[in-house]
Coordinates of C-alpha atoms in Angstrom, one line a residue:
Chain A
K1363 CA 21.5 229.9 6.6
A1364 CA 20.7 232.3 3.7
G1365 CA 17.8 231.5 1.5
V1366 CA 17.5 231.1 -2.3
T1367 CA 18.6 234.3 -4.0
Q1368 CA 17.6 235.4 -7.5
T1369 CA 19.1 238.2 -9.5
P1370 CA 18.0 240.5 -10.9
R1371 CA 14.7 241.0 -9.0
Y1372 CA 13.1 243.1 -11.8
L1373 CA 13.9 243.3 -15.5
I1374 CA 12.4 245.1 -18.4
K1375 CA 13.2 243.9 -21.9
T1376 CA 12.0 244.5 -25.4
R1377 CA 10.5 241.9 -27.7
G1378 CA 13.2 240.0 -29.6
Q1379 CA 15.9 240.5 -27.0
Q1380 CA 17.3 237.8 -24.9
V1381 CA 17.6 237.6 -21.1
T1382 CA 19.5 235.6 -18.5
L1383 CA 18.3 235.1 -15.0
S1384 CA 20.4 233.8 -12.1
C1385 CA 19.6 231.7 -9.1
S1386 CA 21.8 230.8 -6.1
P1387 CA 20.5 227.9 -4.1
I1388 CA 20.6 227.5 -0.4
S1389 CA 24.1 226.5 0.7
G1390 CA 24.5 222.7 0.3
H1391 CA 21.5 222.3 -2.0
R1392 CA 22.3 220.6 -5.3
S1393 CA 18.9 220.6 -7.0
V1394 CA 17.5 223.7 -8.7
S1395 CA 14.1 224.0 -10.3
W1396 CA 12.7 226.8 -12.3
Y1397 CA 9.0 227.8 -12.6
Q1398 CA 7.1 230.5 -14.5
Q1399 CA 4.2 232.2 -12.8
T1400 CA 1.6 234.2 -14.8
P1401 CA -1.9 235.3 -14.0
G1402 CA -3.3 233.2 -16.8
Q1403 CA -1.4 230.0 -16.6
G1404 CA -0.5 230.0 -12.9
L1405 CA 2.7 228.2 -11.9
Q1406 CA 4.3 226.0 -14.5
F1407 CA 7.4 223.9 -14.3
L1408 CA 10.3 224.9 -16.6
F1409 CA 13.2 222.5 -15.8
E1410 CA 15.2 220.9 -13.0
Y1411 CA 18.9 220.4 -12.5
F1412 CA 20.9 218.3 -10.2
S1413 CA 24.7 218.2 -10.2
E1414 CA 24.9 220.1 -13.5
T1415 CA 22.5 217.7 -15.3
Q1416 CA 19.0 218.6 -16.5
R1417 CA 16.8 215.8 -15.2
N1418 CA 13.4 217.1 -16.3
K1419 CA 12.0 219.7 -18.7
G1420 CA 8.5 221.2 -18.9
N1421 CA 6.5 222.0 -22.0
F1422 CA 8.1 225.2 -23.0
P1423 CA 9.6 226.1 -26.4
G1424 CA 13.3 225.7 -27.1
R1425 CA 13.7 229.5 -26.5
F1426 CA 13.8 228.6 -22.8
S1427 CA 17.0 227.0 -21.7
G1428 CA 19.0 226.7 -18.6
R1429 CA 22.2 225.3 -17.0
Q1430 CA 23.7 224.6 -13.7
F1431 CA 27.2 225.2 -12.6
S1432 CA 29.5 223.1 -10.4
N1433 CA 28.8 225.3 -7.4
S1434 CA 25.0 224.5 -8.0
R1435 CA 24.2 228.1 -9.1
S1436 CA 21.8 228.0 -12.0
E1437 CA 20.9 230.3 -14.9
M1438 CA 18.0 230.3 -17.2
N1439 CA 18.0 232.0 -20.6
V1440 CA 15.1 233.1 -22.8
S1441 CA 15.9 234.1 -26.3
T1442 CA 13.8 236.1 -28.8
L1443 CA 11.5 237.4 -26.1
E1444 CA 7.8 237.6 -26.7
L1445 CA 5.2 239.6 -24.8
G1446 CA 3.8 236.4 -23.4
D1447 CA 7.1 235.7 -21.6
S1448 CA 6.3 238.5 -19.1
A1449 CA 6.0 236.7 -15.8
L1450 CA 7.5 236.0 -12.4
Y1451 CA 10.3 233.5 -12.7
L1452 CA 10.8 231.5 -9.6
C1453 CA 13.7 229.3 -8.7
A1454 CA 13.6 226.6 -6.0
S1455 CA 16.3 224.6 -4.4
S1456 CA 16.4 221.2 -2.7
Y1457 CA 19.0 219.4 -0.7
G1458 CA 19.2 215.9 -2.0
A1459 CA 18.7 214.0 -5.2
E1460 CA 15.1 213.3 -4.5
A1461 CA 14.3 217.0 -4.1
Y1462 CA 11.4 216.5 -1.7
E1463 CA 11.5 219.9 0.0
Q1464 CA 11.7 222.7 -2.5
Y1465 CA 12.4 226.1 -1.2
F1466 CA 11.7 229.1 -3.4
G1467 CA 13.5 232.3 -3.9
P1468 CA 11.7 235.7 -4.3
G1469 CA 11.6 235.5 -8.0
T1470 CA 12.6 237.7 -10.9
R1471 CA 9.8 239.8 -12.4
L1472 CA 10.4 240.0 -16.2
T1473 CA 8.4 242.5 -18.2
V1474 CA 8.6 242.4 -22.0
T1475 CA 7.5 245.5 -23.9
Chain B
G606 CA -4.0 213.3 -15.8
E607 CA -2.3 216.0 -13.9
D608 CA -4.7 218.5 -12.5
V609 CA -4.9 220.2 -9.1
E610 CA -8.0 222.3 -8.3
Q611 CA -8.6 224.9 -5.6
S612 CA -11.4 227.3 -4.8
L613 CA -10.4 230.9 -5.6
F614 CA -11.3 232.8 -2.5
L615 CA -11.9 232.4 1.3
S616 CA -12.7 235.1 3.8
V617 CA -12.6 234.5 7.5
R618 CA -12.7 236.5 10.7
E619 CA -9.5 236.9 12.8
G620 CA -9.3 234.2 15.4
D621 CA -11.5 231.8 13.5
S622 CA -10.2 228.6 11.8
S623 CA -9.6 228.6 8.1
V624 CA -9.9 225.5 5.9
I625 CA -8.5 225.6 2.4
N626 CA -9.4 222.7 0.2
C627 CA -7.7 221.1 -2.8
T628 CA -8.5 218.2 -5.1
Y629 CA -6.1 216.4 -7.4
T630 CA -6.6 213.8 -10.1
D631 CA -3.5 211.7 -10.3
S632 CA -3.5 208.8 -7.9
S633 CA 0.2 208.4 -8.2
S634 CA 0.9 211.5 -6.2
T635 CA 3.6 210.8 -3.7
Y636 CA 3.9 214.1 -1.8
L637 CA 1.4 216.9 -1.4
Y638 CA 2.4 220.4 -0.4
W639 CA 1.1 223.6 0.8
Y640 CA 2.8 226.9 -0.1
K641 CA 2.0 230.4 0.9
Q642 CA 2.6 233.5 -1.3
E643 CA 2.4 237.0 0.0
P644 CA 2.2 240.0 -2.4
G645 CA 5.4 240.5 -4.3
A646 CA 7.1 237.5 -2.8
G647 CA 8.1 234.0 -3.7
L648 CA 6.5 230.8 -2.3
Q649 CA 7.0 229.8 1.3
L650 CA 6.9 226.1 2.0
L651 CA 4.4 225.7 4.8
T652 CA 4.1 221.9 5.2
Y653 CA 3.8 218.7 3.2
I654 CA 2.5 215.3 3.6
F655 CA 3.5 211.9 2.3
S656 CA 0.7 210.1 0.5
N657 CA 0.6 207.2 2.9
M658 CA -0.3 209.6 5.8
D659 CA -3.8 210.8 6.7
M660 CA -2.9 213.7 8.8
K661 CA 0.0 216.0 9.8
Q662 CA 0.0 218.7 12.4
D663 CA 2.5 221.5 12.7
Q664 CA 1.7 224.2 15.3
R665 CA -1.4 226.0 13.9
L666 CA -1.4 224.0 10.7
T667 CA -3.2 220.7 10.2
V668 CA -3.1 218.9 6.9
L669 CA -5.7 216.2 6.1
L670 CA -5.4 213.8 3.2
N671 CA -8.2 211.7 1.9
K672 CA -6.5 209.6 -0.7
K673 CA -9.7 207.8 -1.7
D674 CA -11.4 211.1 -2.7
K675 CA -8.1 212.7 -3.8
H676 CA -8.8 215.5 -1.4
L677 CA -6.3 217.6 0.6
S678 CA -7.1 220.3 3.1
L679 CA -5.1 222.8 5.1
R680 CA -6.6 224.0 8.4
I681 CA -5.2 227.1 10.0
A682 CA -6.2 227.5 13.6
D683 CA -6.6 231.0 15.2
T684 CA -6.2 232.7 11.9
Q685 CA -4.4 236.1 12.1
T686 CA -4.3 239.0 9.7
G687 CA -0.7 238.0 8.8
D688 CA -2.1 234.8 7.4
S689 CA -3.8 236.8 4.5
A690 CA -2.1 235.5 1.4
I691 CA -2.5 233.1 -1.5
Y692 CA -2.2 229.5 -0.6
F693 CA -1.1 226.9 -3.2
C694 CA -1.6 223.2 -3.1
A695 CA 0.9 221.2 -5.1
E696 CA 1.4 217.5 -5.9
R697 CA 4.5 215.6 -6.8
L698 CA 3.9 212.5 -8.9
K699 CA 5.5 209.1 -8.5
G700 CA 8.7 208.6 -10.4
S701 CA 11.6 210.8 -10.8
S702 CA 9.8 213.8 -12.3
Y703 CA 11.0 216.2 -9.6
K704 CA 8.4 218.8 -10.7
L705 CA 5.6 220.1 -8.6
I706 CA 2.1 220.5 -10.2
F707 CA 0.4 223.5 -8.6
G708 CA -3.2 224.5 -8.2
S709 CA -4.3 227.9 -9.1
G710 CA -4.2 229.2 -5.5
T711 CA -6.7 230.2 -2.9
R712 CA -6.7 233.8 -1.8
L713 CA -7.3 234.0 2.0
L714 CA -8.6 237.2 3.4
V715 CA -8.6 237.6 7.2
R716 CA -11.0 240.3 8.4
P717 CA -10.1 242.0 11.7

């Protein structure tokens, strides 16, 4: 079974631009979570989706948004990019509604210049 | 409150056992996890333990949970150079929060 895939793997953007990252979960998984990883703040939870519904959101500004499609694929969007948004963005998928086992993708490395 | 703490660095000799420790503050944790991250990669789920268990063994990995002291440890037997990586402890709180709260990670260096 293929793992979680994230595209693109690397991205360079300029301050003020917006970006969309994509995540395809493991086949059959319906829960998708997003995390931001930076050297200073570590791993921080962004949001979680199940069956196209956002069930939980972390403490990030409204510039960070996401959605999930009917095929469980998910996208996250960051508008008006800031230098501090440079990070590794990780997506994780889980099978059931309780999302006990979260399997992570390789991440998208975003650099904002 | 939500806080997970880990020591930053551990160095062991190949073939020895490694023990990585983690403390958490929220007594409502339901599941506790260990993830491994190699350079340039995502997180690999190694193992997890439900909060009503004391121990879980999975091949070379042994997880010990002391709920009274809110202490979690991961023991890796016969540590290999391929085990060199950053290890993250994470907790999941009671209730339908679905999020994992991660520690800052312990860098394990295995010396040949």
